[in-house]
Coordinates of C-alpha atoms in Angstrom, one line a residue:
Chain U
M10 CA 9.9 -23.7 4.1
T11 CA 13.0 -25.4 4.9
N12 CA 16.8 -24.4 4.9
V13 CA 18.0 -26.8 2.3
P14 CA 21.6 -26.1 1.3
T15 CA 21.6 -23.9 -1.6
P16 CA 24.2 -22.1 -3.7
P17 CA 25.7 -19.1 -1.8
P18 CA 24.0 -15.8 -2.6
I19 CA 25.1 -14.5 -5.9
P20 CA 27.1 -11.2 -5.3
S21 CA 25.8 -8.4 -7.3
P22 CA 27.5 -8.2 -10.7
I23 CA 27.2 -4.6 -10.7
P24 CA 30.3 -2.8 -9.6
P25 CA 29.7 0.6 -7.7
P26 CA 29.5 3.3 -10.2
P27 CA 32.6 5.5 -10.0
A28 CA 30.5 8.5 -9.5
Q29 CA 29.3 7.1 -6.0
R30 CA 32.9 6.3 -4.7
A31 CA 34.3 8.2 -1.7
T32 CA 35.5 11.7 -2.6
P33 CA 38.4 13.3 -0.5
T34 CA 37.2 15.8 2.0
T35 CA 39.2 17.9 4.8
K36 CA 37.5 16.4 7.9
E37 CA 34.1 14.7 7.6
Y38 CA 33.2 12.6 4.6
V39 CA 30.3 14.1 2.9
P40 CA 29.0 12.3 -0.1
Q41 CA 29.6 14.5 -3.1
P42 CA 27.1 15.0 -6.0
P43 CA 27.9 12.6 -8.8
P44 CA 29.3 14.0 -12.1
P45 CA 27.1 13.9 -15.0
R46 CA 26.3 10.3 -15.9
P47 CA 27.9 8.7 -19.0
S48 CA 25.5 8.4 -22.0
A49 CA 26.4 4.7 -22.4
P50 CA 23.8 2.4 -20.7
R51 CA 24.8 0.5 -17.5
Q52 CA 26.1 -3.0 -18.2
R53 CA 23.6 -5.5 -16.9
A54 CA 24.1 -8.9 -15.7
E55 CA 22.5 -12.1 -16.9
N56 CA 20.9 -12.8 -13.5
E57 CA 19.9 -9.3 -12.7
V58 CA 16.4 -9.1 -11.0
L59 CA 16.2 -5.5 -10.5
A60 CA 17.6 -2.7 -12.6
V61 CA 17.2 1.0 -11.6
T62 CA 18.6 3.6 -13.9
N63 CA 18.9 7.2 -13.1
L64 CA 16.0 7.1 -10.8
S65 CA 14.8 10.3 -9.2
K66 CA 11.5 11.3 -7.5
W67 CA 10.5 14.7 -6.3
F68 CA 7.5 16.0 -4.4
G69 CA 6.9 19.5 -5.4
D70 CA 10.2 21.2 -4.4
V71 CA 11.5 18.4 -2.3
V72 CA 13.8 16.0 -4.0
A73 CA 13.3 12.5 -2.3
V74 CA 15.5 10.6 -4.5
S75 CA 18.2 11.9 -7.0
D76 CA 19.5 10.2 -10.0
I77 CA 20.3 6.8 -8.4
S78 CA 21.3 3.7 -10.4
F79 CA 22.1 0.1 -9.4
G80 CA 21.2 -3.4 -10.3
L81 CA 20.7 -6.3 -8.0
G82 CA 20.7 -10.0 -8.4
P83 CA 19.6 -12.8 -5.9
G84 CA 20.8 -12.3 -2.3
V85 CA 20.2 -9.9 0.5
T86 CA 21.0 -6.3 0.2
A87 CA 20.6 -3.8 2.8
L88 CA 19.2 -0.3 2.1
L89 CA 20.8 2.0 4.7
G90 CA 20.2 5.7 5.2
P91 CA 19.3 8.3 7.7
N92 CA 15.5 9.3 8.1
G93 CA 14.2 11.0 5.1
A94 CA 17.0 9.7 2.9
G95 CA 14.7 8.4 0.4
K96 CA 14.8 4.7 1.3
S97 CA 11.0 4.0 1.5
T98 CA 10.4 6.2 -1.5
T99 CA 12.9 4.1 -3.6
L100 CA 11.2 0.9 -2.3
R101 CA 7.9 2.1 -3.3
M102 CA 9.1 3.0 -6.8
I103 CA 10.7 -0.5 -7.1
A104 CA 7.2 -2.1 -6.2
G105 CA 5.5 -0.1 -8.8
L106 CA 3.4 1.9 -6.1
E107 CA 4.9 5.4 -7.4
A108 CA 5.8 6.6 -10.7
P109 CA 9.5 8.0 -10.9
S110 CA 9.7 11.5 -11.8
Q111 CA 12.7 10.6 -13.9
G112 CA 14.4 7.4 -14.7
T113 CA 13.3 3.7 -14.8
V114 CA 12.7 0.8 -12.7
E115 CA 12.8 -2.7 -14.3
V116 CA 12.1 -5.8 -12.4
F117 CA 12.7 -9.0 -14.4
G118 CA 13.1 -6.7 -17.4
A119 CA 9.6 -5.1 -17.1
D120 CA 8.2 -2.0 -15.6
P121 CA 6.2 -3.0 -12.3
R122 CA 3.8 -0.2 -12.7
K123 CA 2.6 -1.5 -16.2
D124 CA 3.1 -5.2 -15.8
K125 CA 0.8 -6.8 -13.5
D126 CA 2.5 -10.2 -13.8
V127 CA 5.7 -8.8 -12.7
R128 CA 4.0 -7.3 -9.7
G129 CA 2.8 -10.8 -8.7
R130 CA 6.4 -11.8 -8.5
I131 CA 7.1 -9.0 -5.9
G132 CA 6.4 -9.0 -2.1
I133 CA 6.5 -5.9 -0.1
V134 CA 6.5 -5.2 3.7
P135 CA 5.7 -1.5 4.0
Q136 CA 6.7 0.4 6.9
Q137 CA 3.4 1.6 7.8
E138 CA 0.8 -0.8 9.5
S139 CA -1.2 -1.2 6.2
L140 CA -3.7 -3.8 7.9
F141 CA -7.2 -4.6 8.1
Q142 CA -7.3 -4.3 11.9
E143 CA -10.7 -6.0 12.2
Q144 CA -9.6 -9.1 10.4
R145 CA -7.8 -12.2 11.8
A146 CA -4.2 -12.8 10.8
I147 CA -5.0 -15.7 8.6
E148 CA -7.7 -13.9 6.8
F149 CA -5.5 -10.9 6.1
V150 CA -2.7 -13.0 4.9
A151 CA -5.1 -15.2 2.9
L152 CA -6.5 -11.9 1.3
A153 CA -3.0 -11.1 0.1
G154 CA -2.9 -14.6 -1.5
V155 CA -6.2 -14.0 -3.3
L156 CA -4.9 -10.6 -4.6
N157 CA -1.9 -12.3 -6.0
G158 CA -4.1 -15.0 -7.6
L159 CA -3.3 -18.0 -5.5
M160 CA -5.5 -20.9 -5.5
D161 CA -5.2 -22.6 -2.0
T162 CA -4.8 -19.3 -0.2
T163 CA -6.0 -20.5 3.4
G164 CA -3.5 -23.4 3.4
R165 CA -0.7 -21.3 2.2
A166 CA -1.6 -18.5 4.7
R167 CA -1.1 -21.1 7.5
E168 CA 2.2 -22.0 6.1
V169 CA 3.6 -18.6 6.1
L170 CA 2.1 -17.7 9.5
D171 CA 3.9 -20.8 10.8
I172 CA 7.1 -19.5 9.2
V173 CA 6.8 -16.2 11.1
E174 CA 5.8 -17.9 14.3
L175 CA 2.4 -16.8 14.5
D176 CA -0.6 -19.1 15.6
P177 CA -2.9 -19.5 12.3
D178 CA -5.8 -20.5 14.5
D179 CA -5.6 -17.4 16.7
M180 CA -9.0 -16.0 16.7
R181 CA -8.2 -12.6 17.7
P182 CA -8.4 -9.4 15.4
I183 CA -5.2 -8.0 14.3
S184 CA -6.1 -4.7 16.1
S185 CA -5.4 -6.8 19.4
Y186 CA -1.9 -7.8 18.3
S187 CA 1.4 -6.3 19.6
K188 CA 3.5 -4.4 17.4
G189 CA 6.0 -7.1 16.7
M190 CA 3.0 -9.5 15.9
R191 CA 1.7 -7.1 13.5
Q192 CA 5.0 -6.7 11.9
R193 CA 5.1 -10.5 11.3
V194 CA 1.7 -10.7 9.9
K195 CA 2.9 -8.0 7.3
V196 CA 6.0 -10.2 6.6
A197 CA 3.6 -13.2 6.2
Q198 CA 1.5 -11.5 3.6
A199 CA 4.5 -10.6 1.7
L200 CA 5.7 -14.0 1.5
I201 CA 2.3 -15.8 0.7
H202 CA 2.9 -15.9 -3.1
K203 CA 6.6 -16.9 -2.9
P204 CA 7.9 -13.8 -4.5
E205 CA 11.2 -13.6 -6.3
L206 CA 11.8 -10.0 -5.3
L207 CA 11.2 -9.2 -1.6
L208 CA 11.2 -5.6 -0.4
L209 CA 11.1 -5.2 3.3
D210 CA 10.8 -1.7 4.7
E211 CA 12.0 -1.7 8.3
P212 CA 11.1 -5.3 8.9
L213 CA 12.7 -5.5 12.3
T214 CA 10.8 -2.7 13.8
G215 CA 8.9 -3.8 17.0
L216 CA 10.4 -7.2 17.2
D217 CA 11.8 -8.5 20.4
P218 CA 15.3 -9.7 20.3
R219 CA 14.4 -13.5 19.8
Q220 CA 12.0 -12.6 17.0
R221 CA 14.7 -10.3 15.4
L222 CA 17.1 -13.2 15.4
H223 CA 14.5 -15.4 13.8
M224 CA 13.5 -12.8 11.3
T225 CA 17.2 -12.2 10.4
Q226 CA 17.8 -15.9 9.9
L227 CA 14.5 -16.1 7.7
I228 CA 15.7 -13.2 5.5
R229 CA 19.2 -14.8 5.2
S230 CA 17.8 -18.0 4.3
L231 CA 15.5 -16.5 1.6
G232 CA 18.4 -14.6 0.1
E233 CA 20.4 -17.9 0.2
S234 CA 17.6 -19.5 -1.6
G235 CA 17.8 -17.2 -4.6
V236 CA 15.3 -14.5 -3.6
C237 CA 16.2 -10.9 -4.3
V238 CA 15.8 -9.4 -0.9
V239 CA 16.0 -5.7 -0.4
V240 CA 16.0 -4.7 3.3
S241 CA 15.8 -1.2 4.7
S242 CA 16.6 -0.9 8.2
H243 CA 18.2 1.6 10.7
V244 CA 19.4 -1.3 13.0
L245 CA 22.9 -1.5 11.8
D246 CA 24.1 -4.5 13.8
E247 CA 21.1 -6.4 12.8
V248 CA 21.7 -5.4 9.1
E249 CA 25.4 -6.6 9.6
R250 CA 24.1 -10.0 10.4
L251 CA 22.0 -10.2 7.2
G252 CA 25.2 -10.0 5.0
S253 CA 27.8 -7.4 4.1
R254 CA 26.1 -6.3 0.9
V255 CA 24.8 -2.7 1.5
M256 CA 23.5 0.3 -0.4
V257 CA 23.8 3.6 1.4
I258 CA 21.5 6.5 0.6
A259 CA 22.1 9.9 1.7
Q260 CA 20.2 13.0 0.9
G261 CA 18.3 11.1 -2.0
R262 CA 21.5 9.9 -3.5
L263 CA 23.2 6.7 -3.6
A264 CA 26.5 7.4 -1.5
A265 CA 27.8 3.8 -2.0
Q266 CA 27.0 0.3 -2.7
G267 CA 28.6 -3.1 -2.3
D268 CA 30.3 -5.0 0.5
F269 CA 30.8 -2.5 3.3
H270 CA 34.5 -3.8 4.0
E271 CA 35.2 -3.0 0.5
I272 CA 33.5 0.4 0.7
R273 CA 35.6 1.0 3.8
A274 CA 38.6 0.1 2.0
L275 CA 37.8 2.6 -0.8
M276 CA 37.6 5.5 1.6
D277 CA 41.4 6.3 1.3
D278 CA 40.8 9.8 2.5
R279 CA 39.7 8.6 5.9
P280 CA 42.6 7.0 8.1
H281 CA 41.7 3.6 9.5
R282 CA 41.5 3.7 13.2
I283 CA 43.0 0.6 15.0
R284 CA 43.5 -0.1 18.7
V285 CA 46.6 -1.9 19.6
R286 CA 47.0 -3.5 23.1
S287 CA 50.5 -4.4 24.2
S288 CA 52.8 -4.7 27.2
N289 CA 54.2 -1.2 26.7
A290 CA 51.7 1.2 24.8
R291 CA 54.1 4.2 25.1
A292 CA 57.1 2.5 23.7
L293 CA 55.3 0.9 21.0
G294 CA 53.9 4.1 19.9
G295 CA 57.2 5.6 19.9
V296 CA 58.5 2.9 17.4
L297 CA 55.4 3.2 15.3
L298 CA 55.9 6.9 14.9
T299 CA 59.4 6.4 13.3
G300 CA 57.8 4.4 10.5
S301 CA 55.6 5.6 7.7
G302 CA 51.8 5.5 7.1
I303 CA 50.9 6.6 10.6
A304 CA 48.5 9.6 10.4
G305 CA 47.9 9.8 14.2
L306 CA 48.6 8.0 17.4
T307 CA 46.9 8.4 20.9
V308 CA 48.2 6.5 24.0
V309 CA 45.2 5.6 26.0
D310 CA 46.8 3.9 29.0
G311 CA 49.9 1.7 29.6
E312 CA 48.6 -1.1 27.5
S313 CA 46.4 0.6 24.9
L314 CA 47.0 3.0 22.1
I315 CA 44.8 4.1 19.1
V316 CA 46.6 4.2 15.7
D317 CA 45.1 6.3 12.6
T318 CA 46.7 4.7 9.6
D319 CA 46.1 5.3 6.0
D320 CA 47.2 1.8 5.0
A321 CA 45.5 -0.6 7.3
A322 CA 46.7 -3.7 5.4
T323 CA 50.3 -2.9 5.6
F324 CA 49.9 -1.9 9.2
R325 CA 48.2 -5.2 10.3
A326 CA 50.8 -7.1 8.3
S327 CA 53.9 -5.3 10.0
I328 CA 52.6 -4.6 13.4
A329 CA 53.7 -8.0 14.8
A330 CA 57.3 -7.7 13.5
V331 CA 57.7 -4.2 14.7
A332 CA 56.6 -5.1 18.3
R333 CA 58.8 -8.2 18.3
A334 CA 61.9 -6.1 17.1
A335 CA 61.3 -3.6 20.1
N336 CA 60.8 -6.6 22.6
I337 CA 57.1 -5.6 23.3
R338 CA 54.4 -8.3 23.7
L339 CA 51.5 -7.7 21.4
L340 CA 48.0 -8.5 23.1
E341 CA 45.5 -7.5 20.7
V342 CA 44.9 -5.5 17.4
Q343 CA 41.4 -4.5 16.8
P344 CA 40.0 -2.3 13.9
L345 CA 37.7 0.3 15.5
D346 CA 35.9 1.8 12.3
D347 CA 35.8 -1.2 10.1
D348 CA 32.2 -2.0 11.1
L349 CA 29.1 -1.2 9.2
E350 CA 28.2 1.6 11.7
S351 CA 31.5 3.4 11.0
V352 CA 31.2 3.0 7.4
F353 CA 27.5 4.3 7.5
K354 CA 28.5 7.4 9.7
Y355 CA 31.3 8.3 7.2
L356 CA 29.2 8.1 4.3
V357 CA 26.1 10.1 5.7
G358 CA 28.5 12.7 7.0
R359 CA 27.6 12.4 10.7
Chain I
M25 CA 21.9 -42.5 -14.4
S26 CA 18.7 -42.6 -12.6
N27 CA 18.0 -44.0 -9.4
A28 CA 14.5 -45.3 -9.0
S29 CA 14.8 -45.6 -5.1
A30 CA 15.7 -42.0 -4.9
E31 CA 13.1 -39.2 -4.0
I32 CA 13.3 -35.4 -3.3
F33 CA 10.7 -34.2 -0.8
D34 CA 11.7 -30.6 -0.6
R35 CA 13.7 -28.7 -3.0
G36 CA 13.7 -25.5 -0.7
Y37 CA 12.4 -22.2 -1.6
R38 CA 10.8 -22.2 -5.0
A39 CA 9.1 -19.1 -6.5
Y40 CA 5.4 -19.7 -7.0
E41 CA 4.8 -20.8 -10.8
G42 CA 1.5 -22.5 -10.3
P43 CA -1.9 -21.3 -11.7
R44 CA -3.2 -17.9 -10.7
T45 CA -6.8 -17.0 -10.6
G46 CA -6.4 -13.8 -12.3
I47 CA -7.6 -10.2 -11.6
G48 CA -11.3 -11.1 -11.3
T49 CA -10.7 -12.8 -8.0
A50 CA -8.6 -10.1 -6.7
M51 CA -11.3 -7.6 -7.6
R52 CA -14.1 -9.6 -5.9
S53 CA -12.0 -9.7 -2.8
V54 CA -11.6 -5.9 -2.6
G55 CA -15.3 -5.7 -3.2
V56 CA -16.2 -8.0 -0.5
S57 CA -14.0 -6.1 1.8
T58 CA -15.7 -2.9 0.8
V59 CA -19.2 -4.3 1.3
Q60 CA -18.1 -5.5 4.8
R61 CA -16.7 -2.2 5.6
A62 CA -19.6 -0.1 4.3
L63 CA -22.1 -2.1 6.4
G64 CA -19.9 -2.0 9.5
L65 CA -19.8 -5.9 9.4
R66 CA -17.3 -7.3 11.8
R67 CA -16.6 -4.0 13.4
K68 CA -17.7 -2.4 16.5
F69 CA -21.3 -1.5 16.9
R70 CA -20.9 2.1 16.3
F71 CA -19.6 1.6 12.7
K72 CA -22.9 -0.3 12.0
I73 CA -25.2 2.4 13.2
V74 CA -25.4 4.7 10.1
P75 CA -25.6 2.0 7.4
L76 CA -27.9 -0.3 9.1
L77 CA -30.1 2.6 10.3
T78 CA -30.2 3.9 6.7
V79 CA -31.2 0.6 5.3
A80 CA -33.8 0.0 8.0
V81 CA -35.4 3.4 7.5
A82 CA -35.6 2.9 3.7
Y83 CA -37.8 -0.2 4.4
L84 CA -40.0 1.4 6.9
P85 CA -42.3 3.4 4.6
A86 CA -42.8 0.3 2.3
I87 CA -44.0 -1.8 5.4
G88 CA -46.1 1.3 6.4
F89 CA -47.7 1.5 3.1
L90 CA -48.4 -2.1 3.0
A91 CA -50.0 -2.0 6.4
V92 CA -52.2 0.9 5.4
A93 CA -53.1 -1.1 2.2
I94 CA -53.8 -4.2 4.2
L95 CA -56.2 -2.4 6.5
L96 CA -58.1 -0.4 4.0
P97 CA -60.3 -1.8 1.3
T98 CA -58.6 -2.5 -2.0
D99 CA -60.3 0.3 -4.0
L100 CA -59.4 2.9 -1.4
A101 CA -56.0 1.5 -0.7
G102 CA -55.2 1.9 -4.4
Q103 CA -56.0 5.6 -4.1
V104 CA -54.5 6.3 -0.8
V105 CA -51.0 4.5 -0.9
P106 CA -48.2 6.5 -2.9
E107 CA -46.9 5.1 -6.1
Y108 CA -43.2 4.1 -6.6
A109 CA -41.8 7.4 -7.9
G110 CA -42.8 9.0 -4.8
Y111 CA -40.9 6.5 -2.7
F112 CA -37.7 7.6 -4.5
G113 CA -38.3 11.0 -3.0
L114 CA -37.5 9.6 0.5
I115 CA -34.8 7.2 -0.9
N116 CA -33.2 10.3 -2.4
I117 CA -32.7 11.9 1.1
L118 CA -31.2 8.5 2.4
M119 CA -28.8 8.3 -0.4
V120 CA -27.2 11.6 1.1
L121 CA -26.6 9.8 4.3
L122 CA -25.0 7.0 2.5
A123 CA -23.0 9.1 0.2
A124 CA -21.8 11.3 3.0
F125 CA -21.0 8.8 5.7
V126 CA -20.5 5.5 4.1
V127 CA -18.7 6.2 0.9
P128 CA -15.9 8.3 2.6
E129 CA -15.4 5.5 5.1
V130 CA -14.8 2.7 2.4
M131 CA -12.6 5.2 0.1
G132 CA -10.5 7.0 2.7
S133 CA -9.7 4.2 5.1
D134 CA -7.7 2.2 2.6
R135 CA -5.6 5.2 1.9
K136 CA -5.2 6.2 5.5
T137 CA -4.3 2.8 6.7
G138 CA -1.9 2.0 3.8
M139 CA -4.1 -0.8 2.4
F140 CA -4.2 1.0 -0.8
G141 CA -0.5 0.5 -1.3
L142 CA -0.8 -3.1 -0.5
Y143 CA -3.5 -3.4 -3.0
L144 CA -1.5 -1.8 -5.6
A145 CA 1.5 -3.9 -4.8
S146 CA -0.5 -6.9 -6.0
P147 CA -1.4 -7.3 -9.7
L148 CA -4.3 -5.0 -9.3
T149 CA -4.0 -1.6 -10.9
R150 CA -5.6 1.5 -9.5
W151 CA -8.4 1.3 -12.1
H152 CA -9.3 -2.3 -11.1
Y153 CA -9.4 -1.0 -7.6
L154 CA -11.6 1.9 -8.4
I155 CA -14.0 -0.5 -10.4
S156 CA -14.2 -2.9 -7.5
K157 CA -15.0 -0.1 -5.1
F158 CA -17.5 1.2 -7.4
V159 CA -19.4 -2.0 -7.9
A160 CA -19.4 -2.6 -4.1
I161 CA -20.6 0.9 -3.2
I162 CA -23.5 0.4 -5.9
M163 CA -24.3 -2.9 -4.5
V164 CA -24.6 -1.4 -0.9
M165 CA -26.7 1.6 -2.3
S166 CA -29.0 -0.9 -4.0
L167 CA -30.1 -2.3 -0.7
V168 CA -31.6 1.3 -0.3
T169 CA -32.6 2.3 -3.7
M170 CA -34.0 -0.8 -5.2
L171 CA -35.0 -3.5 -2.7
P172 CA -37.7 -1.5 -0.6
V173 CA -39.4 -0.4 -3.8
I174 CA -39.3 -4.0 -5.2
F175 CA -40.7 -5.0 -1.9
Q176 CA -43.3 -2.4 -2.1
M177 CA -44.2 -3.5 -5.6
V178 CA -44.4 -7.2 -4.5
G179 CA -46.6 -6.3 -1.6
Y180 CA -49.0 -4.2 -3.7
S181 CA -49.2 -7.0 -6.3
F182 CA -50.3 -9.4 -3.6
L183 CA -53.0 -6.9 -2.5
E184 CA -54.0 -6.4 -6.1
I185 CA -53.2 -2.7 -6.2
G186 CA -49.9 -3.2 -8.0
P187 CA -49.1 -3.4 -11.7
D188 CA -51.8 -5.3 -13.6
G189 CA -50.4 -8.4 -15.5
F190 CA -46.9 -9.9 -16.1
V191 CA -45.8 -7.3 -18.7
E192 CA -46.9 -4.5 -16.4
I193 CA -45.0 -6.0 -13.5
L194 CA -41.9 -6.3 -15.8
K195 CA -42.2 -2.7 -17.0
T196 CA -42.5 -1.6 -13.5
L197 CA -39.6 -3.7 -12.3
G198 CA -37.5 -2.4 -15.0
R199 CA -38.4 1.2 -14.2
I200 CA -37.5 0.5 -10.3
I201 CA -34.2 -0.9 -11.2
A202 CA -33.4 1.8 -13.7
S203 CA -34.4 4.5 -11.0
G204 CA -32.3 2.6 -8.4
F205 CA -29.4 2.7 -10.7
I206 CA -29.8 6.4 -11.4
L207 CA -29.7 7.1 -7.7
S208 CA -26.9 4.6 -6.8
I209 CA -24.6 5.5 -9.5
F210 CA -25.0 9.2 -9.2
F211 CA -24.7 9.3 -5.3
G212 CA -22.0 6.6 -5.5
L213 CA -19.8 8.6 -7.9
F214 CA -20.5 11.9 -6.2
G215 CA -19.4 10.4 -2.8
M216 CA -16.3 8.7 -4.4
A217 CA -15.3 12.1 -6.2
A218 CA -15.6 14.0 -2.9
S219 CA -13.5 11.4 -1.0
T220 CA -10.8 11.3 -3.6
F221 CA -9.2 14.5 -2.6
T222 CA -9.0 13.9 1.1
D223 CA -8.3 10.9 3.5
R224 CA -10.3 12.5 6.4
Q225 CA -13.9 11.0 6.5
L226 CA -15.1 14.1 8.2
F227 CA -14.0 16.6 5.7
A228 CA -15.4 14.5 2.9
S229 CA -18.6 14.0 4.7
A230 CA -19.0 17.7 5.3
A231 CA -18.1 18.7 1.7
I232 CA -20.9 16.3 0.5
V233 CA -23.6 17.5 2.8
I234 CA -22.5 21.2 2.1
L235 CA -22.6 20.7 -1.6
I236 CA -25.9 19.0 -1.8
V237 CA -27.6 21.6 0.7
A238 CA -25.9 24.5 -1.0
S239 CA -26.8 23.4 -4.6
E240 CA -30.4 23.0 -3.7
A241 CA -30.6 26.3 -1.6
F242 CA -28.9 28.2 -4.5
T243 CA -30.8 26.8 -7.4
S244 CA -34.1 27.1 -5.6
T245 CA -33.5 30.7 -4.6
L246 CA -32.6 31.6 -8.2
V247 CA -35.6 30.0 -9.6
D248 CA -38.3 30.8 -7.0
Q249 CA -36.9 34.3 -5.9
A250 CA -34.9 35.7 -9.0
N251 CA -37.1 34.2 -11.7
A252 CA -34.4 32.3 -13.2
P253 CA -35.4 29.7 -15.9
D254 CA -36.4 26.3 -14.4
W255 CA -33.5 24.4 -16.1
I256 CA -31.3 26.0 -13.6
R257 CA -32.5 23.5 -11.1
I258 CA -30.4 20.8 -12.9
F259 CA -27.7 22.0 -10.7
G260 CA -29.5 20.9 -7.6
L261 CA -27.8 17.7 -6.7
L262 CA -31.2 16.2 -5.3
T263 CA -33.5 17.6 -7.8
M264 CA -31.4 16.5 -10.9
P265 CA -31.7 12.8 -10.3
A266 CA -35.1 12.9 -9.0
N267 CA -36.2 14.8 -12.3
L268 CA -34.8 11.9 -14.3
I269 CA -36.7 9.2 -12.1
A270 CA -39.9 11.2 -12.6
R271 CA -39.4 10.8 -16.3
V272 CA -38.4 7.2 -15.9
F273 CA -42.0 6.7 -14.3
D274 CA -43.6 9.1 -16.7
E275 CA -44.8 11.1 -13.6
T276 CA -46.6 14.4 -14.5
G277 CA -48.5 15.2 -11.3
V278 CA -48.2 18.3 -9.2
D279 CA -45.7 16.4 -6.8
A280 CA -43.5 15.1 -9.6
V281 CA -40.1 16.6 -9.6
R282 CA -39.8 17.7 -13.1
I283 CA -37.6 20.4 -14.6
D284 CA -39.4 22.4 -17.1
G285 CA -37.7 23.2 -20.4
L286 CA -35.7 19.9 -20.3
S287 CA -36.6 16.9 -22.5
D288 CA -36.3 13.2 -21.3
L289 CA -33.1 12.9 -23.4
G290 CA -31.9 16.1 -22.1
S291 CA -32.5 15.0 -18.5
L292 CA -30.6 11.7 -19.2
G293 CA -27.7 13.9 -20.8
V294 CA -27.4 16.1 -17.7
W295 CA -27.2 13.0 -15.5
L296 CA -24.6 11.4 -17.8
G297 CA -22.7 14.8 -17.7
F298 CA -22.7 15.0 -14.0
C299 CA -21.6 11.2 -13.7
G300 CA -19.0 11.8 -16.3
A301 CA -17.7 14.8 -14.3
F302 CA -17.4 12.8 -11.1
V303 CA -15.6 9.9 -13.0
G304 CA -13.3 12.8 -14.3
L305 CA -12.6 14.0 -10.9
I306 CA -12.0 10.4 -9.5
T307 CA -9.6 9.5 -12.3
F308 CA -7.8 12.9 -12.0
G309 CA -7.4 12.4 -8.4
Y310 CA -6.4 8.7 -8.4
R311 CA -4.0 9.2 -11.3
R312 CA -2.1 11.9 -9.2
L313 CA -2.3 10.0 -6.0
E314 CA 1.2 9.3 -4.5
V315 CA 1.2 6.0 -2.5
T316 CA 3.2 7.3 0.5
K317 CA 2.1 4.4 2.9

């Protein structure tokens, strides 16, 4: 597989449903239960690969996934959420491994539980080991090819093992592999039949930093090539490198989806925190407090102060002029909670 | 405008749109993996002990009978060495070992390791998967239920104490194969049904052994001690298939395991009923099975 220039990933055509947008709270942001869904069906885009509608799953009294709806086109989407949020259950339902208790999953317009041809277009990397430990990597990956009806399974298995940087001629059984190597075997078996929808449940687990970088690049290139890739991960800084499109699941509900910068911008109930370094932090702080839009201000030391503002865009646009007018030299303006980790933390209420 | 000198060697990532081999190949692959696992092939030695010992023990009587037949004069040998139905009595016991120790291994391990989820993520459905497993289990069990007896029959024929003539050979072969399937299908489905409800091999094995022993003890006590009607023995999990095999071979001697008050057709019906119940349990269990790995 080569990284031939391809059209950029197509952003999801599905806007976040109003029900999932941020809701004002007093202190911590806690996702609120969505209001009753409108009866009108969700608008679907032309290139939609995956459509999830009012999906719920419960195990006895435990609700794992509660009434989530979204649609995805080609490109990489990160599925984020704390442990037990329902990410893996959602992925398994998308793959057709589990029946939804309520709602529907459609992949290429068909139910993956009923349409075996559609399942042949899905690749999945499960979180658990799921390996024949006594087999060699090439045998195991070739087996996945056979299960998906490929003809030249061994040749293709060699290709995908090369892609994940494993030796196809390695004679050792998988049981002797390190965790990172086993993880790469799982990714290889998911890629062997060139899926159009790739579901990766914690694919970066167990990989060393170099392998993480390689895997991240691989996932990105697949997304850029038009594959719809859904990645669940806890490693937020790695997810950030995959792209900015995220879906955050908290307590089984879809808390937010879309570009995480845009999600952050939508959280108008939570002031943006910005660190400002200048030649005179105390004087600058005094000037800023005379203006509007400042929710809070902390002077850290002679140079640094931290500003909480409700209108980050206006603040960033005006801070230079304010500093110049006060004859203060501005050294640095750095947003502190505009990263994925902060967005995630606000959304899951921790 | 076309350019004859231009060539594209790699268009980048393209979804696979080539021919697919279909479900049959995938099912065969599941079957091969199952047979390998059942026989402990490509695994540590301890995994080979039960299946290979069972297969070996199944052939020992045949070898012994043939040795006796070779040493004795033909007339005497024909009276001394046992017939085929008697051989199935021993095989019946060996099937308990296979059902209790091999079937749970091949059924539970896929769920325990998460391979079951990977299978279902492919175009295989859980019913395709179960059929592949069933066929593979029957094939492994046939190593014990059919081949030793066929080996015995071939040996007897060479020593001129076997079936007389081509037609008789075919009839005997048919009976052996039918009896082999009776045992393989019965114990295969029984083992699969017991393994459906737990991933723990030990629990499934214990359940199988306890059910067989308890069913035999209970029915024998009722019939022999409490003067219950003989048909109660259809609930003995060893007696019931043995009864059908005795009827396949038309055995009526003192040693024949025949349940009184039951016709040949009734015996077949009971066997089908048991197998149907096992299939029902397997279907029920796998329909409800949540893939959590």
